[in-house]
PDB file of C-alpha atoms in Angstrom:
ATOM      1  CA  UNK P   1    -125.429 137.560 163.469  1.00  0.00           C
ATOM      2  CA  UNK P   2    -128.607 140.193 164.197  1.00  0.00           C
ATOM      3  CA  UNK P   3    -131.582 138.444 164.236  1.00  0.00           C
ATOM      4  CA  UNK P   4    -133.887 141.649 163.408  1.00  0.00           C
ATOM      5  CA  UNK P   5    -132.399 142.341 160.123  1.00  0.00           C
ATOM      6  CA  UNK P   6    -135.733 143.005 157.851  1.00  0.00           C
ATOM      7  CA  UNK P   7    -135.580 141.418 154.693  1.00  0.00           C
ATOM      8  CA  UNK P   8    -137.825 142.491 152.202  1.00  0.00           C
ATOM      9  CA  UNK P   9    -137.687 139.424 150.021  1.00  0.00           C
ATOM     10  CA  UNK P  10    -136.032 137.088 152.394  1.00  0.00           C
ATOM     11  CA  UNK P  11    -136.932 133.566 150.366  1.00  0.00           C
ATOM     12  CA  UNK P  12    -135.158 135.506 147.384  1.00  0.00           C
ATOM     13  CA  UNK P  13    -132.240 136.405 149.300  1.00  0.00           C
ATOM     14  CA  UNK P  14    -131.891 133.245 150.637  1.00  0.00           C
ATOM     15  CA  UNK P  15    -131.637 131.809 147.500  1.00  0.00           C
ATOM     16  CA  UNK P  16    -129.081 134.315 146.105  1.00  0.00           C
ATOM     17  CA  UNK P  17    -127.142 133.386 148.972  1.00  0.00           C
ATOM     18  CA  UNK P  18    -127.511 129.675 148.756  1.00  0.00           C
ATOM     19  CA  UNK P  19    -126.486 130.345 145.016  1.00  0.00           C
ATOM     20  CA  UNK P  20    -123.385 131.888 145.922  1.00  0.00           C
ATOM     21  CA  UNK P  21    -122.066 129.672 148.517  1.00  0.00           C
ATOM     22  CA  UNK P  22    -122.828 126.834 146.446  1.00  0.00           C
ATOM     23  CA  UNK P  23    -120.814 128.412 143.032  1.00  0.00           C
ATOM     24  CA  UNK P  24    -118.130 129.039 145.548  1.00  0.00           C
ATOM     25  CA  UNK P  25    -117.529 126.096 148.075  1.00  0.00           C
ATOM     26  CA  UNK P  26    -119.538 123.423 145.803  1.00  0.00           C
ATOM     27  CA  UNK P  27    -121.963 120.733 147.568  1.00  0.00           C
ATOM     28  CA  UNK P  28    -119.748 120.451 150.389  1.00  0.00           C
ATOM     29  CA  UNK P  29    -119.839 123.808 151.531  1.00  0.00           C
ATOM     30  CA  UNK P  30    -123.725 124.097 151.897  1.00  0.00           C
ATOM     31  CA  UNK P  31    -124.841 123.957 155.252  1.00  0.00           C
ATOM     32  CA  UNK P  32    -127.368 126.135 156.824  1.00  0.00           C
ATOM     33  CA  UNK P  33    -124.676 127.838 158.545  1.00  0.00           C
ATOM     34  CA  UNK P  34    -122.828 129.027 155.242  1.00  0.00           C
ATOM     35  CA  UNK P  35    -125.949 129.791 153.683  1.00  0.00           C
ATOM     36  CA  UNK P  36    -127.068 132.341 156.488  1.00  0.00           C
ATOM     37  CA  UNK P  37    -123.820 133.977 156.835  1.00  0.00           C
ATOM     38  CA  UNK P  38    -123.581 134.679 153.310  1.00  0.00           C
ATOM     39  CA  UNK P  39    -126.848 136.151 153.529  1.00  0.00           C
ATOM     40  CA  UNK P  40    -126.277 138.273 156.811  1.00  0.00           C
ATOM     41  CA  UNK P  41    -129.132 136.918 158.616  1.00  0.00           C
ATOM     42  CA  UNK P  42    -129.953 134.816 161.194  1.00  0.00           C
ATOM     43  CA  UNK P  43    -130.947 130.731 161.393  1.00  0.00           C
ATOM     44  CA  UNK P  44    -134.115 132.094 162.527  1.00  0.00           C
ATOM     45  CA  UNK P  45    -134.824 134.148 159.581  1.00  0.00           C
ATOM     46  CA  UNK P  46    -134.351 130.777 157.357  1.00  0.00           C
ATOM     47  CA  UNK P  47    -136.491 128.687 159.701  1.00  0.00           C
ATOM     48  CA  UNK P  48    -139.306 131.618 159.543  1.00  0.00           C
ATOM     49  CA  UNK P  49    -139.425 130.621 155.935  1.00  0.00           C
ATOM     50  CA  UNK P  50    -138.692 127.220 155.416  1.00  0.00           C
ATOM     51  CA  UNK P  51    -139.295 124.334 157.895  1.00  0.00           C
ATOM     52  CA  UNK P  52    -135.539 123.156 157.250  1.00  0.00           C
ATOM     53  CA  UNK P  53    -132.373 123.216 155.371  1.00  0.00           C
ATOM     54  CA  UNK P  54    -133.364 120.631 152.387  1.00  0.00           C
ATOM     55  CA  UNK P  55    -136.448 122.495 152.143  1.00  0.00           C
ATOM     56  CA  UNK P  56    -134.635 125.593 151.052  1.00  0.00           C
ATOM     57  CA  UNK P  57    -132.534 123.699 148.892  1.00  0.00           C
ATOM     58  CA  UNK P  58    -135.875 121.920 147.262  1.00  0.00           C
ATOM     59  CA  UNK P  59    -137.591 125.328 146.472  1.00  0.00           C
ATOM     60  CA  UNK P  60    -134.464 126.425 145.410  1.00  0.00           C
ATOM     61  CA  UNK P  61    -133.828 123.893 143.104  1.00  0.00           C
ATOM     62  CA  UNK P  62    -137.368 124.045 141.385  1.00  0.00           C
ATOM     63  CA  UNK P  63    -136.916 127.590 141.311  1.00  0.00           C
ATOM     64  CA  UNK P  64    -133.549 127.338 139.522  1.00  0.00           C
ATOM     65  CA  UNK P  65    -135.157 124.673 137.506  1.00  0.00           C
ATOM     66  CA  UNK P  66    -138.204 126.670 136.277  1.00  0.00           C
ATOM     67  CA  UNK P  67    -135.989 129.493 135.154  1.00  0.00           C
ATOM     68  CA  UNK P  68    -134.787 127.106 132.438  1.00  0.00           C
ATOM     69  CA  UNK P  69    -138.187 126.884 131.108  1.00  0.00           C
ATOM     70  CA  UNK P  70    -137.484 130.787 129.826  1.00  0.00           C
ATOM     71  CA  UNK P  71    -134.560 128.898 127.859  1.00  0.00           C
ATOM     72  CA  UNK P  72    -136.786 126.210 126.649  1.00  0.00           C
ATOM     73  CA  UNK P  73    -139.012 128.856 124.831  1.00  0.00           C
ATOM     74  CA  UNK P  74    -136.467 130.799 123.669  1.00  0.00           C
ATOM     75  CA  UNK P  75    -134.970 127.108 121.926  1.00  0.00           C
ATOM     76  CA  UNK P  76    -138.125 126.409 120.663  1.00  0.00           C
ATOM     77  CA  UNK P  77    -138.809 129.615 118.771  1.00  0.00           C
ATOM     78  CA  UNK P  78    -135.526 129.211 116.967  1.00  0.00           C
ATOM     79  CA  UNK P  79    -136.930 126.060 115.113  1.00  0.00           C
ATOM     80  CA  UNK P  80    -136.437 127.088 111.636  1.00  0.00           C
ATOM     81  CA  UNK P  81    -134.165 129.685 111.741  1.00  0.00           C
ATOM     82  CA  UNK P  82    -130.489 129.571 111.630  1.00  0.00           C
ATOM     83  CA  UNK P  83    -129.149 126.114 112.025  1.00  0.00           C
ATOM     84  CA  UNK P  84    -130.051 122.699 114.029  1.00  0.00           C
ATOM     85  CA  UNK P  85    -126.356 122.610 115.375  1.00  0.00           C
ATOM     86  CA  UNK P  86    -126.116 126.191 115.952  1.00  0.00           C
ATOM     87  CA  UNK P  87    -129.561 126.479 117.709  1.00  0.00           C
ATOM     88  CA  UNK P  88    -128.858 123.481 120.151  1.00  0.00           C
ATOM     89  CA  UNK P  89    -125.355 124.811 120.350  1.00  0.00           C
ATOM     90  CA  UNK P  90    -126.457 127.909 121.926  1.00  0.00           C
ATOM     91  CA  UNK P  91    -129.101 126.391 123.742  1.00  0.00           C
ATOM     92  CA  UNK P  92    -126.760 123.935 125.674  1.00  0.00           C
ATOM     93  CA  UNK P  93    -124.589 126.665 126.292  1.00  0.00           C
ATOM     94  CA  UNK P  94    -127.173 128.424 128.412  1.00  0.00           C
ATOM     95  CA  UNK P  95    -129.097 125.220 129.946  1.00  0.00           C
ATOM     96  CA  UNK P  96    -125.509 123.998 131.032  1.00  0.00           C
ATOM     97  CA  UNK P  97    -124.662 127.513 132.506  1.00  0.00           C
ATOM     98  CA  UNK P  98    -123.232 127.710 136.218  1.00  0.00           C
ATOM     99  CA  UNK P  99    -126.075 127.523 138.438  1.00  0.00           C
ATOM    100  CA  UNK P 100    -127.516 124.419 136.960  1.00  0.00           C
ATOM    101  CA  UNK P 101    -124.138 122.792 136.519  1.00  0.00           C
ATOM    102  CA  UNK P 102    -123.273 123.393 140.067  1.00  0.00           C
ATOM    103  CA  UNK P 103    -127.042 121.810 141.128  1.00  0.00           C
ATOM    104  CA  UNK P 104    -126.783 118.603 139.811  1.00  0.00           C
ATOM    105  CA  UNK P 105    -124.178 117.381 141.797  1.00  0.00           C
ATOM    106  CA  UNK P 106    -125.855 119.304 144.465  1.00  0.00           C
ATOM    107  CA  UNK P 107    -128.697 117.158 144.083  1.00  0.00           C
ATOM    108  CA  UNK P 108    -126.625 113.844 143.363  1.00  0.00           C
ATOM    109  CA  UNK P 109    -125.116 114.451 147.074  1.00  0.00           C
ATOM    110  CA  UNK P 110    -127.821 115.326 149.402  1.00  0.00           C
ATOM    111  CA  UNK P 111    -130.708 111.731 148.984  1.00  0.00           C
ATOM    112  CA  UNK P 112    -133.359 113.938 151.182  1.00  0.00           C
ATOM    113  CA  UNK P 113    -133.338 117.034 148.777  1.00  0.00           C
ATOM    114  CA  UNK P 114    -133.388 114.240 145.675  1.00  0.00           C
ATOM    115  CA  UNK P 115    -136.129 112.635 147.680  1.00  0.00           C
ATOM    116  CA  UNK P 116    -138.452 116.046 148.328  1.00  0.00           C
ATOM    117  CA  UNK P 117    -137.795 116.705 144.438  1.00  0.00           C
ATOM    118  CA  UNK P 118    -139.326 113.513 143.414  1.00  0.00           C
ATOM    119  CA  UNK P 119    -142.682 114.142 145.569  1.00  0.00           C
ATOM    120  CA  UNK P 120    -142.854 117.564 144.178  1.00  0.00           C
ATOM    121  CA  UNK P 121    -142.885 116.654 140.387  1.00  0.00           C
ATOM    122  CA  UNK P 122    -142.855 113.531 138.760  1.00  0.00           C
ATOM    123  CA  UNK P 123    -139.276 112.931 137.429  1.00  0.00           C
ATOM    124  CA  UNK P 124    -137.607 115.475 139.864  1.00  0.00           C
ATOM    125  CA  UNK P 125    -135.364 113.753 141.228  1.00  0.00           C
ATOM    126  CA  UNK P 126    -132.948 115.603 138.867  1.00  0.00           C
ATOM    127  CA  UNK P 127    -134.769 118.838 138.000  1.00  0.00           C
ATOM    128  CA  UNK P 128    -132.468 120.607 136.215  1.00  0.00           C
ATOM    129  CA  UNK P 129    -131.451 117.467 133.791  1.00  0.00           C
ATOM    130  CA  UNK P 130    -135.375 117.121 133.104  1.00  0.00           C
ATOM    131  CA  UNK P 131    -135.996 120.551 132.015  1.00  0.00           C
ATOM    132  CA  UNK P 132    -132.842 120.364 129.608  1.00  0.00           C
ATOM    133  CA  UNK P 133    -134.393 117.081 128.275  1.00  0.00           C
ATOM    134  CA  UNK P 134    -137.927 118.707 127.532  1.00  0.00           C
ATOM    135  CA  UNK P 135    -136.283 121.699 125.722  1.00  0.00           C
ATOM    136  CA  UNK P 136    -134.289 119.936 123.275  1.00  0.00           C
ATOM    137  CA  UNK P 137    -136.538 116.498 122.985  1.00  0.00           C
ATOM    138  CA  UNK P 138    -139.510 119.410 121.997  1.00  0.00           C
ATOM    139  CA  UNK P 139    -137.016 121.632 119.990  1.00  0.00           C
ATOM    140  CA  UNK P 140    -136.136 118.748 118.366  1.00  0.00           C
ATOM    141  CA  UNK P 141    -139.700 117.447 117.622  1.00  0.00           C
ATOM    142  CA  UNK P 142    -140.245 120.877 116.139  1.00  0.00           C
ATOM    143  CA  UNK P 143    -137.675 120.658 113.872  1.00  0.00           C
ATOM    144  CA  UNK P 144    -138.778 117.327 112.219  1.00  0.00           C
ATOM    145  CA  UNK P 145    -142.052 118.629 111.875  1.00  0.00           C
ATOM    146  CA  UNK P 146    -140.369 121.506 109.608  1.00  0.00           C
ATOM    147  CA  UNK P 147    -138.686 118.972 107.682  1.00  0.00           C
ATOM    148  CA  UNK P 148    -134.961 120.242 109.020  1.00  0.00           C
ATOM    149  CA  UNK P 149    -134.100 116.639 110.431  1.00  0.00           C
ATOM    150  CA  UNK P 150    -135.580 113.620 109.101  1.00  0.00           C
ATOM    151  CA  UNK P 151    -138.671 112.023 109.693  1.00  0.00           C
ATOM    152  CA  UNK P 152    -137.304 108.703 111.404  1.00  0.00           C
ATOM    153  CA  UNK P 153    -134.944 110.414 113.696  1.00  0.00           C
ATOM    154  CA  UNK P 154    -134.956 109.042 116.965  1.00  0.00           C
ATOM    155  CA  UNK P 155    -135.842 112.095 119.052  1.00  0.00           C
ATOM    156  CA  UNK P 156    -135.193 110.297 122.466  1.00  0.00           C
ATOM    157  CA  UNK P 157    -131.877 108.994 121.735  1.00  0.00           C
ATOM    158  CA  UNK P 158    -131.020 112.411 119.886  1.00  0.00           C
ATOM    159  CA  UNK P 159    -132.128 114.066 123.084  1.00  0.00           C
ATOM    160  CA  UNK P 160    -130.223 111.757 125.332  1.00  0.00           C
ATOM    161  CA  UNK P 161    -127.252 112.540 123.495  1.00  0.00           C
ATOM    162  CA  UNK P 162    -127.129 116.163 123.574  1.00  0.00           C
ATOM    163  CA  UNK P 163    -127.800 116.418 126.784  1.00  0.00           C
ATOM    164  CA  UNK P 164    -125.956 113.477 128.186  1.00  0.00           C
ATOM    165  CA  UNK P 165    -123.118 114.374 126.414  1.00  0.00           C
ATOM    166  CA  UNK P 166    -123.234 118.498 127.058  1.00  0.00           C
ATOM    167  CA  UNK P 167    -123.551 117.479 130.787  1.00  0.00           C
ATOM    168  CA  UNK P 168    -120.190 115.620 130.495  1.00  0.00           C
ATOM    169  CA  UNK P 169    -118.929 118.850 128.965  1.00  0.00           C
ATOM    170  CA  UNK P 170    -119.659 121.154 131.004  1.00  0.00           C
ATOM    171  CA  UNK P 171    -119.469 119.165 134.709  1.00  0.00           C
ATOM    172  CA  UNK P 172    -115.901 119.939 134.841  1.00  0.00           C
ATOM    173  CA  UNK P 173    -115.610 123.801 136.424  1.00  0.00           C
ATOM    174  CA  UNK P 174    -112.086 123.572 136.929  1.00  0.00           C
ATOM    175  CA  UNK P 175    -110.553 124.327 133.774  1.00  0.00           C
ATOM    176  CA  UNK P 176    -113.709 126.195 133.066  1.00  0.00           C
ATOM    177  CA  UNK P 177    -116.767 126.102 130.958  1.00  0.00           C
ATOM    178  CA  UNK P 178    -115.991 124.296 127.456  1.00  0.00           C
ATOM    179  CA  UNK P 179    -115.918 126.785 124.041  1.00  0.00           C
ATOM    180  CA  UNK P 180    -118.365 127.154 122.184  1.00  0.00           C
ATOM    181  CA  UNK P 181    -116.191 125.158 119.380  1.00  0.00           C
ATOM    182  CA  UNK P 182    -116.273 122.018 121.542  1.00  0.00           C
ATOM    183  CA  UNK P 183    -120.462 122.401 122.270  1.00  0.00           C
ATOM    184  CA  UNK P 184    -120.584 122.611 118.541  1.00  0.00           C
ATOM    185  CA  UNK P 185    -118.659 119.813 117.738  1.00  0.00           C
ATOM    186  CA  UNK P 186    -120.350 117.290 120.091  1.00  0.00           C
ATOM    187  CA  UNK P 187    -124.016 118.994 118.831  1.00  0.00           C
ATOM    188  CA  UNK P 188    -122.632 117.799 114.857  1.00  0.00           C
ATOM    189  CA  UNK P 189    -121.582 114.723 115.521  1.00  0.00           C
ATOM    190  CA  UNK P 190    -125.021 114.019 117.408  1.00  0.00           C
ATOM    191  CA  UNK P 191    -127.393 115.279 114.773  1.00  0.00           C
ATOM    192  CA  UNK P 192    -125.117 114.854 111.389  1.00  0.00           C
ATOM    193  CA  UNK P 193    -126.885 112.145 110.578  1.00  0.00           C
ATOM    194  CA  UNK P 194    -130.506 113.226 111.393  1.00  0.00           C
ATOM    195  CA  UNK P 195    -130.115 116.382 109.404  1.00  0.00           C
ATOM    196  CA  UNK P 196    -128.156 114.864 106.540  1.00  0.00           C
ATOM    197  CA  UNK P 197    -130.668 112.665 105.770  1.00  0.00           C
ATOM    198  CA  UNK P 198    -133.882 115.421 105.781  1.00  0.00           C
ATOM    199  CA  UNK P 199    -135.600 115.624 102.577  1.00  0.00           C
ATOM    200  CA  UNK P 200    -134.441 117.828 100.458  1.00  0.00           C
TER     201      UNK P 200
END
């Protein structure tokens, strides 16, 4: 592998390579050699930008979790428009896209990565799920303020049901992601009572 290859943005290049390896080979295939080969660079490039491989993975997870903030903002901005179930269906489909869903088992698979994420941010052990939980909870609170769900709706329980159920739906990568109809069925079942009981 060439050692003199100049990469304009080596960190991002390595992130993208790691993401491709993860999507293709899963957590078991995530090695420093696999990532540097995918990136077309020497291992020295990785160690010039990261203290070790787990440092690269930690920064990758935090970077991808931060990208979910854009989806979280879009979800909150949808409050008061469309339907609650429709907005949540669209959000869960985005929040549990291929990359976030692939990252979750990677975090579970690597103890050191999990430990570093906890050090990097409060509750950061499962950073992707934390972002999804924050986004859904904030959206539900906004809808409650707008009177589109019941004033006494238990936001925490609804959020856990939506995020946990959504993750289970998307976690099986083998047959591909669930249909929008399947996601909507879950969302509708979870929020039906809170929406039905809202003031008229």
